[in-house]
Amino acid sequence: MLRLNQVVKHFAQPDGDVTVLSGASFHLPAGRSAALLGESGSGKSTLLHLVAGLDTPDAGELVIDGHSSLSMSAGDWNRLRRDRLSLIFQQYHLVPTLTVLDNLQLQARLSQRLDPAFRDHLIDRLGLADLTRRLPHQLSGGQQQRVAIARALLHRPALVLADEPTGNLDEATSERVMGVLVELVRETGSSLLMVTHSAHMASFLDEQWRLQHGQLHQQHDQYNGEPAL
Amino acid sequence: MTGTLTRLLRVLITLLSHHRRHPLQTLFLLTGLVTGVALWSAVQVINAHARASYAEADQVLGAQASHWVRSGSGEGVSVDDYVNLRRQGWRSVFPILEQRLTTADQSVINLIATDLLALPDEEAGTATGLPAGGWMQLVTPPHEAWYPETLAQQLGLEDGDRLTLNSGKALPPARVFSREQQGLRVFMDIGAALTLLDRSHLSYLVVAELPGDAAARLSRDLAALNPDLRLVANQQRLDLTELTQSLHTQLAAMSLLSFAVGLFIVFNAVRFSLSARRHTLTTLRELGVSQRLLLGAIALETLVMSIIGTLGGLGLGYGLSQLLLPSVAATLQNLYGAVLDYTLLVQPVTVLQAWLLTSAGLVLALAWPLWRQAQRSLQDQRDEPSQWQQDQRARRRLALGSLVLALLALGLYFQLNSIAMGFTVLALILFAGAGLLPWTVALILRGLQRALPASAWRLNWACGEGLAQLGTLRTALMALLLALTANFGVDSLVDSFRTSLSDWLQQRLAADLFVQSDTLDIDALLANPGDWLVESHRRNGLTVRWENRPTQIRGLNTDTSDTRALPLAAETDRSSAWFDGDPDVVLANEQARYLAGIELGETVQIPVGQQTVAFEVVGFYHDYGNPAYQFYLPYQRVAELWPNAGEQGLGLWLNDHDDALARAEAALVAAGARPGDWTRREDVLAISLRVFDRTFAMTAAINALTFTVAGIALLASLLAIHQQRLPSYAHWRSMGVSNREWLLIAGLPLGIGLLVTWLLSIPLGTLLAGLLIYDLNVLSFGWTMPLIWQFEPARSLFWLTLLVAGFTFAISAVQARLKLPQALKHLGEDAA
Ligand SMILES: Nc1ncnc2c1ncn2[C@@H]1O[C@H](COP(=O)(O)OP(=O)(O)OP(=O)(O)O)[C@@H](O)[C@H]1O
Ligand SMILES: [Mg+2]
């Protein structure tokens, strides 16, 4: 599903070049979920951006859903994001003037993969049934993030990329949102790559990876993880 | 003390660092200020200049004259005749010589000369701006030539220099004055001028005051002295300040409108920057900066901005006024015969006013929102309603405020009795309309959202995006509405005026040839005309003073076809008596009706010599653009009451033979007319309309400038919108929104907003035109005309708006596209 081969990324900074990724390699099979851990500034978000085609690597190759980063145009990336990927951030990025229903259907409509039955199922599973006619500002943070999750899953993406999706929420809410996200991703059959600071959150997922000194290392962690294939 | 000062400075520097980080916002803020102040000050400078010119015109030699003595043949008044008149005791008569001269290097200058010794001391003093006696050098050899400063600069002259003419002769040594006292003319003593130019004739004589029956006596004396001399009443002796008041009020009103539009830009720029500065303000407060200190720093920042804005605005305004002045001068000249020279003065009071205006605007648009932000910044930010809700609330408040303004306008309208009040009503309506706009746009967007089927989700999204953009777009749309309304209203006014005037001219200028000649013997021409002539219309007239204003008496042939067809604005059932030549009834122009307040059927007393003669007013006619009152009487009646009334032109209808024109011209020459004394109908019409267009050139110029300012406001807010919405755009991009979809969703709201704005500007502009035509025009000029509504100005404004919007949208869209990759990389971060 997702493969990174010797990916290199530098940033030019006033105090000299910073190498964020120095030949990172990684493999995530279809249908599996991985947590990406690492210290602040280690390059987690950068890596996620590279995977989503929002930024380009300086060297190395990424293969997403069978597409190689070496042969993709901006348009290809755009279509790939629309049809096969979805992104979830700490900010919910809901359109403030559209109803909850319109918001959560947005990407599915863009990719013309709106399945009403699945939509109703998602709404039900995320506990949004009574909220569909509301506007985003009439929701709590956790509710808004659940709308964002529904939006990210409705078109049945092959790969969900999440960057600290619960960073803005309190612990209890975070846990509930995480739980339902992981479950739904499994149900949908998508893969999930999620950046998080919290080892506890990471423990919800199949694999745990750590980004350190520009390299990715899988952690055979102390919670419940089994090594990846 | 110094501690506080240091702290204040530190806070100020922290506040100002915002401008270094966001130069574009600052640029727009200053652009708004500078353009607003510029337009306002340009008009201010022009108005002050005009006032100075009028005051000066009142003093310039001869302008205060009640009468002139001119020669019928056009060869001037001989010095001998002048000396004889003075000998006969006519002490209030003095000589004027006016001449255009070409200098050795081919510049053209105007020379005016008089006999300062003939003027009463006091008048000589005010006329020349010199203390009494200061003119001794002028009248004694080697004499002096006095130059106004600007003219001296143009010619490169300094005190003592002698200007050489192309004839090889030299003017007396120059003396340069720092004030304007003779227009742009060179002033000399008459004796010196006559010798220098080798002339024996004066241009004309000026008669200062003719009390009692002096006019009649002078007339007799002139006839005895030289039959060629005529006493002509000074028709230019208008109270220019009073007459042109309304025009200047209109100019001032238009300039204030521009200033308001400029303020919208400032407001826009500030609103946009507020969110960015909130963090700074919060931090400062958290660091323990007191409210007082913060307020002081905000006040200082406002002061700095106001000084930059004022100076920049005045500089630009001065340049603008120089561009506008020729058209203003044309307007004044054409409407009132007032002559303006082209040199401008910036007065300290203008600078002060500009600064006060700017500061007031800045307090409203910059300091107040900043201060509110500073106060609010320590409250729990989480309690703050979302930006979108704030916008919604602001829209509602604006709409409610508009309603209040509209009611106020309505209330005032029913008590309308002055021009200033009229403009207040106009302003209230304009701002009420502007305030209602965001609410209307929101209403339409929400209505569309509701009405659209689920399949049109992109349009639905675009409408939603429109609601999100509206908070920032709103001020620009309001500014645009003001500009569009003013443009449409004024265009409708001018078009109506032009159509009415042209119809009126067509009717009035019915004859084929118009003759105005000093030398033509009309009696001889008409005694035995030949068959080329179908009909003739002879007019005579003079100017008298009535109701403290110059008032024209016109004698008409009442039975000619053009007079018969004269449309009356109002009449009594006795009006037919006038057309039958009844000597006791009179027709008056609308100016006499609305400004002097006479009514149908009323008896007016018109001064004839020492007495007055009573006439019954039986009708009013349209008399577009005439600043004077006017009465129509039968030709014979005028000739009988005022024997010295002059011929006011002759209209000739020709038969339709090919050679009619040639034969008419031959007959005219035979009867003493000189080529150039007659004009063909088409030419008169064309000239009149050209004069009209020149008169309204200024209006068009100011309109165009207001529109430009609105365009800048639009650009500023589109850039702001795209800056603010960039994180959202980035997120859309991350969902795979294509370029075309983005253009639709981000651009359609602008299209809808503009469409609503344009649509709203049509009824508002019509209302504006209606008020201008039916109320303000009557109050200012004293005549009426029908409002002729046309779609054409609205159509061209639509295209213009589309052009400006397309252009600004393209710029801002390219900006957004350029910043998008960066924004994409920061997607996960907190939007600052
Ligand atoms: N656009 C950019 N330009 C220059 N340097 C950048 C840019 N984006 C990130 N960096 C640098 O790259 C490094 C990695 O940043 P990144 O945002 O990927 O870290 P992160 O692991 O997501 O950190 P955090 O946990 O704090 O979110 C940092 O040192 C950062 O300063
Ligand atoms: Mg990060």
mmCIF file of N, CA, C and O in Angstrom, chain A residues 9 11 49 54-56 78-79 81-83 85-87 89-98 102 105-107 109-112 135 137 151 163 168, chain B residues 386 388-389 449 454-455 457-458 460-461 463-465 467-468 725 727-728 731-739 741 821 824-831:
data_model
loop_
_atom_site.group_PDB
_atom_site.id
_atom_site.type_symbol
_atom_site.label_atom_id
_atom_site.label_comp_id
_atom_site.label_asym_id
_atom_site.label_seq_id
_atom_site.Cartn_x
_atom_site.Cartn_y
_atom_site.Cartn_z
ATOM 1 N N LYS A 9 15.092 14.252 2.608
ATOM 2 C CA LYS A 9 14.483 15.591 2.553
ATOM 3 C C LYS A 9 15.312 16.571 3.368
ATOM 4 O O LYS A 9 15.588 16.333 4.545
ATOM 5 N N PHE A 11 15.810 20.829 4.424
ATOM 6 C CA PHE A 11 15.222 22.174 4.415
ATOM 7 C C PHE A 11 16.334 23.183 4.539
ATOM 8 O O PHE A 11 17.238 23.004 5.352
ATOM 9 N N HIS A 49 3.498 14.765 4.799
ATOM 10 C CA HIS A 49 3.296 15.644 3.640
ATOM 11 C C HIS A 49 3.880 15.036 2.378
ATOM 12 O O HIS A 49 3.302 15.146 1.305
ATOM 13 N N LEU A 54 2.115 16.637 -0.852
ATOM 14 C CA LEU A 54 2.027 18.067 -0.598
ATOM 15 C C LEU A 54 3.414 18.702 -0.629
ATOM 16 O O LEU A 54 3.564 19.913 -0.641
ATOM 17 N N ASP A 55 4.427 17.864 -0.590
ATOM 18 C CA ASP A 55 5.799 18.329 -0.649
ATOM 19 C C ASP A 55 6.564 17.262 -1.438
ATOM 20 O O ASP A 55 6.081 16.145 -1.583
ATOM 21 N N THR A 56 7.731 17.601 -1.978
ATOM 22 C CA THR A 56 8.456 16.620 -2.787
ATOM 23 C C THR A 56 9.776 16.240 -2.120
ATOM 24 O O THR A 56 10.454 17.098 -1.557
ATOM 25 N N ASN A 78 -3.117 15.150 -7.300
ATOM 26 C CA ASN A 78 -4.402 15.698 -6.894
ATOM 27 C C ASN A 78 -5.493 14.634 -6.975
ATOM 28 O O ASN A 78 -6.293 14.470 -6.063
ATOM 29 N N ARG A 79 -5.488 13.889 -8.098
ATOM 30 C CA ARG A 79 -6.492 12.838 -8.264
ATOM 31 C C ARG A 79 -6.290 11.732 -7.232
ATOM 32 O O ARG A 79 -7.233 11.212 -6.667
ATOM 33 N N ARG A 81 -4.986 12.002 -4.244
ATOM 34 C CA ARG A 81 -5.472 12.480 -2.949
ATOM 35 C C ARG A 81 -6.988 12.429 -2.880
ATOM 36 O O ARG A 81 -7.582 12.069 -1.880
ATOM 37 N N ARG A 82 -7.595 12.853 -4.010
ATOM 38 C CA ARG A 82 -9.044 12.939 -4.010
ATOM 39 C C ARG A 82 -9.691 11.559 -3.883
ATOM 40 O O ARG A 82 -10.628 11.357 -3.126
ATOM 41 N N ASP A 83 -9.151 10.590 -4.647
ATOM 42 C CA ASP A 83 -9.841 9.305 -4.754
ATOM 43 C C ASP A 83 -9.323 8.262 -3.778
ATOM 44 O O ASP A 83 -10.081 7.411 -3.319
ATOM 45 N N LEU A 85 -6.742 8.834 -1.075
ATOM 46 C CA LEU A 85 -6.174 9.214 0.221
ATOM 47 C C LEU A 85 -7.166 10.036 1.007
ATOM 48 O O LEU A 85 -8.149 10.540 0.466
ATOM 49 N N SER A 86 -6.882 10.161 2.307
ATOM 50 C CA SER A 86 -7.530 11.249 3.021
ATOM 51 C C SER A 86 -6.640 11.689 4.168
ATOM 52 O O SER A 86 -5.812 10.918 4.663
ATOM 53 N N LEU A 87 -6.792 12.937 4.518
ATOM 54 C CA LEU A 87 -5.935 13.550 5.527
ATOM 55 C C LEU A 87 -6.789 14.011 6.697
ATOM 56 O O LEU A 87 -7.859 14.583 6.511
ATOM 57 N N PHE A 89 -6.330 16.264 10.288
ATOM 58 C CA PHE A 89 -5.403 17.079 11.062
ATOM 59 C C PHE A 89 -5.970 17.410 12.423
ATOM 60 O O PHE A 89 -7.132 17.154 12.728
ATOM 61 N N GLN A 90 -5.107 18.040 13.202
ATOM 62 C CA GLN A 90 -5.523 18.572 14.497
ATOM 63 C C GLN A 90 -6.647 19.590 14.309
ATOM 64 O O GLN A 90 -7.592 19.633 15.077
ATOM 65 N N GLN A 91 -6.500 20.441 13.268
ATOM 66 C CA GLN A 91 -7.604 21.344 12.905
ATOM 67 C C GLN A 91 -8.589 20.552 12.070
ATOM 68 O O GLN A 91 -8.200 19.741 11.244
ATOM 69 N N TYR A 92 -9.858 20.853 12.275
ATOM 70 C CA TYR A 92 -10.854 20.013 11.605
ATOM 71 C C TYR A 92 -11.113 20.479 10.186
ATOM 72 O O TYR A 92 -11.578 19.734 9.350
ATOM 73 N N HIS A 93 -10.814 21.761 9.916
ATOM 74 C CA HIS A 93 -10.974 22.294 8.559
ATOM 75 C C HIS A 93 -12.368 22.041 8.008
ATOM 76 O O HIS A 93 -12.537 21.657 6.851
ATOM 77 N N LEU A 94 -13.390 22.251 8.840
ATOM 78 C CA LEU A 94 -14.751 22.139 8.313
ATOM 79 C C LEU A 94 -15.113 23.475 7.670
ATOM 80 O O LEU A 94 -14.644 24.523 8.105
ATOM 81 N N VAL A 95 -15.936 23.407 6.621
ATOM 82 C CA VAL A 95 -16.383 24.662 6.008
ATOM 83 C C VAL A 95 -17.457 25.248 6.942
ATOM 84 O O VAL A 95 -18.491 24.625 7.145
ATOM 85 N N PRO A 96 -17.173 26.421 7.527
ATOM 86 C CA PRO A 96 -18.036 26.898 8.621
ATOM 87 C C PRO A 96 -19.463 27.199 8.183
ATOM 88 O O PRO A 96 -20.354 27.253 9.015
ATOM 89 N N THR A 97 -19.652 27.363 6.887
ATOM 90 C CA THR A 97 -20.971 27.794 6.426
ATOM 91 C C THR A 97 -21.749 26.661 5.763
ATOM 92 O O THR A 97 -22.798 26.893 5.189
ATOM 93 N N LEU A 98 -21.203 25.443 5.835
ATOM 94 C CA LEU A 98 -21.950 24.295 5.307
ATOM 95 C C LEU A 98 -22.414 23.443 6.489
ATOM 96 O O LEU A 98 -21.747 23.388 7.529
ATOM 97 N N ASP A 102 -23.370 18.359 4.712
ATOM 98 C CA ASP A 102 -22.643 18.782 3.513
ATOM 99 C C ASP A 102 -21.141 18.644 3.727
ATOM 100 O O ASP A 102 -20.406 18.269 2.820
ATOM 101 N N GLN A 105 -19.914 15.021 3.458
ATOM 102 C CA GLN A 105 -20.028 14.410 2.119
ATOM 103 C C GLN A 105 -19.048 14.999 1.115
ATOM 104 O O GLN A 105 -18.968 14.560 -0.023
ATOM 105 N N LEU A 106 -18.304 16.040 1.579
ATOM 106 C CA LEU A 106 -17.546 16.851 0.632
ATOM 107 C C LEU A 106 -16.573 16.037 -0.235
ATOM 108 O O LEU A 106 -16.626 16.068 -1.458
ATOM 109 N N GLN A 107 -15.687 15.267 0.441
ATOM 110 C CA GLN A 107 -14.678 14.578 -0.355
ATOM 111 C C GLN A 107 -15.279 13.434 -1.172
ATOM 112 O O GLN A 107 -14.859 13.180 -2.294
ATOM 113 N N ARG A 109 -18.132 13.439 -2.512
ATOM 114 C CA ARG A 109 -18.721 14.037 -3.703
ATOM 115 C C ARG A 109 -17.659 14.434 -4.703
ATOM 116 O O ARG A 109 -17.810 14.244 -5.911
ATOM 117 N N LEU A 110 -16.572 14.988 -4.183
ATOM 118 C CA LEU A 110 -15.480 15.381 -5.074
ATOM 119 C C LEU A 110 -14.975 14.186 -5.870
ATOM 120 O O LEU A 110 -14.671 14.295 -7.058
ATOM 121 N N SER A 111 -14.902 13.014 -5.203
ATOM 122 C CA SER A 111 -14.358 11.832 -5.884
ATOM 123 C C SER A 111 -15.469 11.001 -6.503
ATOM 124 O O SER A 111 -15.209 9.927 -7.030
ATOM 125 N N GLN A 112 -16.694 11.522 -6.426
ATOM 126 C CA GLN A 112 -17.849 10.838 -6.995
ATOM 127 C C GLN A 112 -17.970 9.413 -6.484
ATOM 128 O O GLN A 112 -18.200 8.473 -7.230
ATOM 129 N N LEU A 135 -24.569 23.604 11.951
ATOM 130 C CA LEU A 135 -23.362 24.205 11.369
ATOM 131 C C LEU A 135 -22.189 23.896 12.296
ATOM 132 O O LEU A 135 -22.383 23.693 13.496
ATOM 133 N N HIS A 137 -19.951 25.449 13.906
ATOM 134 C CA HIS A 137 -19.681 26.166 15.149
ATOM 135 C C HIS A 137 -20.666 25.798 16.252
ATOM 136 O O HIS A 137 -20.494 26.195 17.402
ATOM 137 N N ARG A 151 -15.817 12.515 7.032
ATOM 138 C CA ARG A 151 -15.472 13.058 5.721
ATOM 139 C C ARG A 151 -14.283 12.303 5.124
ATOM 140 O O ARG A 151 -14.234 12.051 3.920
ATOM 141 N N ASP A 163 -2.441 13.451 11.226
ATOM 142 C CA ASP A 163 -1.362 14.137 11.936
ATOM 143 C C ASP A 163 -1.902 14.655 13.261
ATOM 144 O O ASP A 163 -2.610 15.662 13.308
ATOM 145 N N ASN A 168 -6.083 18.388 19.845
ATOM 146 C CA ASN A 168 -6.837 19.506 20.408
ATOM 147 C C ASN A 168 -7.863 19.058 21.449
ATOM 148 O O ASN A 168 -8.599 19.863 21.975
ATOM 149 N N SER B 386 -17.275 32.507 17.071
ATOM 150 C CA SER B 386 -16.457 32.298 15.878
ATOM 151 C C SER B 386 -16.510 33.523 14.979
ATOM 152 O O SER B 386 -17.453 34.309 15.035
ATOM 153 N N TRP B 388 -17.120 33.702 12.031
ATOM 154 C CA TRP B 388 -18.270 33.670 11.146
ATOM 155 C C TRP B 388 -19.513 34.232 11.835
ATOM 156 O O TRP B 388 -20.291 34.988 11.270
ATOM 157 N N GLN B 389 -19.653 33.871 13.144
ATOM 158 C CA GLN B 389 -20.799 34.384 13.892
ATOM 159 C C GLN B 389 -20.676 35.886 14.090
ATOM 160 O O GLN B 389 -21.663 36.617 14.018
ATOM 161 N N GLN B 449 -28.477 28.601 -1.137
ATOM 162 C CA GLN B 449 -28.081 27.334 -0.502
ATOM 163 C C GLN B 449 -29.294 26.457 -0.253
ATOM 164 O O GLN B 449 -29.261 25.252 -0.456
ATOM 165 N N ALA B 454 -29.611 18.888 -4.099
ATOM 166 C CA ALA B 454 -28.425 18.236 -3.541
ATOM 167 C C ALA B 454 -27.363 17.997 -4.605
ATOM 168 O O ALA B 454 -26.173 17.993 -4.316
ATOM 169 N N SER B 455 -27.814 17.818 -5.852
ATOM 170 C CA SER B 455 -26.842 17.532 -6.901
ATOM 171 C C SER B 455 -25.948 18.740 -7.182
ATOM 172 O O SER B 455 -24.836 18.592 -7.669
ATOM 173 N N TRP B 457 -24.108 20.431 -5.364
ATOM 174 C CA TRP B 457 -23.380 20.626 -4.106
ATOM 175 C C TRP B 457 -22.196 21.560 -4.263
ATOM 176 O O TRP B 457 -21.798 22.219 -3.322
ATOM 177 N N ARG B 458 -21.666 21.652 -5.486
ATOM 178 C CA ARG B 458 -20.547 22.578 -5.681
ATOM 179 C C ARG B 458 -21.010 24.026 -5.526
ATOM 180 O O ARG B 458 -20.356 24.827 -4.882
ATOM 181 N N ASN B 460 -23.615 24.919 -3.912
ATOM 182 C CA ASN B 460 -23.942 25.056 -2.494
ATOM 183 C C ASN B 460 -22.688 25.396 -1.693
ATOM 184 O O ASN B 460 -22.679 26.282 -0.845
ATOM 185 N N TRP B 461 -21.618 24.687 -2.018
ATOM 186 C CA TRP B 461 -20.345 24.924 -1.351
ATOM 187 C C TRP B 461 -19.867 26.349 -1.636
ATOM 188 O O TRP B 461 -19.424 27.076 -0.727
ATOM 189 N N CYS B 463 -21.656 28.914 -2.309
ATOM 190 C CA CYS B 463 -22.461 29.861 -1.525
ATOM 191 C C CYS B 463 -21.976 29.900 -0.087
ATOM 192 O O CYS B 463 -21.879 30.968 0.525
ATOM 193 N N GLY B 464 -21.655 28.712 0.444
ATOM 194 C CA GLY B 464 -21.128 28.648 1.797
ATOM 195 C C GLY B 464 -19.822 29.411 1.896
ATOM 196 O O GLY B 464 -19.596 30.187 2.830
ATOM 197 N N GLU B 465 -18.969 29.193 0.925
ATOM 198 C CA GLU B 465 -17.700 29.906 0.901
ATOM 199 C C GLU B 465 -17.944 31.413 0.825
ATOM 200 O O GLU B 465 -17.250 32.205 1.448
ATOM 201 N N LEU B 467 -20.421 33.045 2.096
ATOM 202 C CA LEU B 467 -20.774 33.524 3.437
ATOM 203 C C LEU B 467 -19.521 33.674 4.286
ATOM 204 O O LEU B 467 -19.402 34.605 5.085
ATOM 205 N N ALA B 468 -18.561 32.755 4.102
ATOM 206 C CA ALA B 468 -17.333 32.833 4.877
ATOM 207 C C ALA B 468 -16.482 34.028 4.442
ATOM 208 O O ALA B 468 -15.817 34.656 5.244
ATOM 209 N N ARG B 725 -8.170 32.834 3.716
ATOM 210 C CA ARG B 725 -8.758 31.540 3.384
ATOM 211 C C ARG B 725 -7.722 30.527 2.930
ATOM 212 O O ARG B 725 -8.070 29.384 2.636
ATOM 213 N N PRO B 727 -5.438 28.683 4.391
ATOM 214 C CA PRO B 727 -5.427 27.360 5.045
ATOM 215 C C PRO B 727 -6.586 26.491 4.553
ATOM 216 O O PRO B 727 -6.400 25.292 4.307
ATOM 217 N N SER B 728 -7.769 27.104 4.373
ATOM 218 C CA SER B 728 -8.891 26.322 3.866
ATOM 219 C C SER B 728 -8.622 25.857 2.447
ATOM 220 O O SER B 728 -8.873 24.699 2.108
ATOM 221 N N HIS B 731 -6.417 23.049 2.473
ATOM 222 C CA HIS B 731 -7.091 21.820 2.877
ATOM 223 C C HIS B 731 -7.930 21.251 1.740
ATOM 224 O O HIS B 731 -7.961 20.042 1.517
ATOM 225 N N TRP B 732 -8.593 22.136 1.011
ATOM 226 C CA TRP B 732 -9.355 21.639 -0.145
ATOM 227 C C TRP B 732 -8.437 20.925 -1.102
ATOM 228 O O TRP B 732 -8.754 19.880 -1.651
ATOM 229 N N ARG B 733 -7.282 21.575 -1.308
ATOM 230 C CA ARG B 733 -6.316 20.978 -2.217
ATOM 231 C C ARG B 733 -5.945 19.576 -1.730
ATOM 232 O O ARG B 733 -5.833 18.633 -2.503
ATOM 233 N N SER B 734 -5.819 19.451 -0.410
ATOM 234 C CA SER B 734 -5.430 18.152 0.135
ATOM 235 C C SER B 734 -6.560 17.131 -0.024
ATOM 236 O O SER B 734 -6.354 15.942 0.095
ATOM 237 N N MET B 735 -7.772 17.630 -0.270
ATOM 238 C CA MET B 735 -8.875 16.697 -0.538
ATOM 239 C C MET B 735 -9.002 16.426 -2.026
ATOM 240 O O MET B 735 -9.902 15.726 -2.459
ATOM 241 N N GLY B 736 -8.122 17.041 -2.798
ATOM 242 C CA GLY B 736 -8.137 16.774 -4.225
ATOM 243 C C GLY B 736 -9.019 17.702 -5.041
ATOM 244 O O GLY B 736 -9.442 17.353 -6.138
ATOM 245 N N VAL B 737 -9.292 18.893 -4.522
ATOM 246 C CA VAL B 737 -10.072 19.854 -5.300
ATOM 247 C C VAL B 737 -9.230 20.353 -6.478
ATOM 248 O O VAL B 737 -8.079 20.739 -6.296
ATOM 249 N N SER B 738 -9.782 20.295 -7.676
ATOM 250 C CA SER B 738 -9.004 20.695 -8.849
ATOM 251 C C SER B 738 -8.993 22.209 -8.986
ATOM 252 O O SER B 738 -9.769 22.909 -8.338
ATOM 253 N N ASN B 739 -8.112 22.691 -9.849
ATOM 254 C CA ASN B 739 -8.006 24.137 -10.071
ATOM 255 C C ASN B 739 -9.338 24.743 -10.494
ATOM 256 O O ASN B 739 -9.732 25.816 -10.050
ATOM 257 N N GLU B 741 -12.351 23.590 -10.009
ATOM 258 C CA GLU B 741 -13.298 23.604 -8.890
ATOM 259 C C GLU B 741 -12.969 24.742 -7.924
ATOM 260 O O GLU B 741 -13.846 25.432 -7.417
ATOM 261 N N PRO B 821 1.486 26.187 -2.219
ATOM 262 C CA PRO B 821 2.406 25.106 -1.816
ATOM 263 C C PRO B 821 2.915 25.298 -0.392
ATOM 264 O O PRO B 821 2.967 24.352 0.403
ATOM 265 N N LEU B 824 0.224 24.487 1.989
ATOM 266 C CA LEU B 824 0.002 23.051 2.084
ATOM 267 C C LEU B 824 0.950 22.427 3.104
ATOM 268 O O LEU B 824 0.578 21.551 3.870
ATOM 269 N N LYS B 825 2.197 22.927 3.113
ATOM 270 C CA LYS B 825 3.188 22.368 4.033
ATOM 271 C C LYS B 825 2.854 22.690 5.480
ATOM 272 O O LYS B 825 3.324 22.039 6.394
ATOM 273 N N HIS B 826 2.048 23.787 5.641
ATOM 274 C CA HIS B 826 1.733 24.175 7.017
ATOM 275 C C HIS B 826 0.326 23.752 7.408
ATOM 276 O O HIS B 826 -0.219 24.243 8.377
ATOM 277 N N LEU B 827 -0.210 22.836 6.629
ATOM 278 C CA LEU B 827 -1.602 22.469 6.836
ATOM 279 C C LEU B 827 -1.940 22.055 8.256
ATOM 280 O O LEU B 827 -2.952 22.420 8.810
ATOM 281 N N GLY B 828 -1.046 21.259 8.844
ATOM 282 C CA GLY B 828 -1.374 20.715 10.151
ATOM 283 C C GLY B 828 -1.219 21.705 11.287
ATOM 284 O O GLY B 828 -1.625 21.450 12.402
ATOM 285 N N GLU B 829 -0.618 22.884 10.955
ATOM 286 C CA GLU B 829 -0.299 23.802 12.045
ATOM 287 C C GLU B 829 -1.449 24.723 12.360
ATOM 288 O O GLU B 829 -2.374 24.886 11.585
ATOM 289 N N ASP B 830 -1.314 25.358 13.517
ATOM 290 C CA ASP B 830 -2.320 26.312 13.944
ATOM 291 C C ASP B 830 -2.305 27.503 12.997
ATOM 292 O O ASP B 830 -1.251 28.033 12.691
ATOM 293 N N ALA B 831 -3.465 27.877 12.509
ATOM 294 C CA ALA B 831 -3.520 29.050 11.643
ATOM 295 C C ALA B 831 -3.294 30.298 12.489
ATOM 296 O O ALA B 831 -4.027 30.542 13.430
#
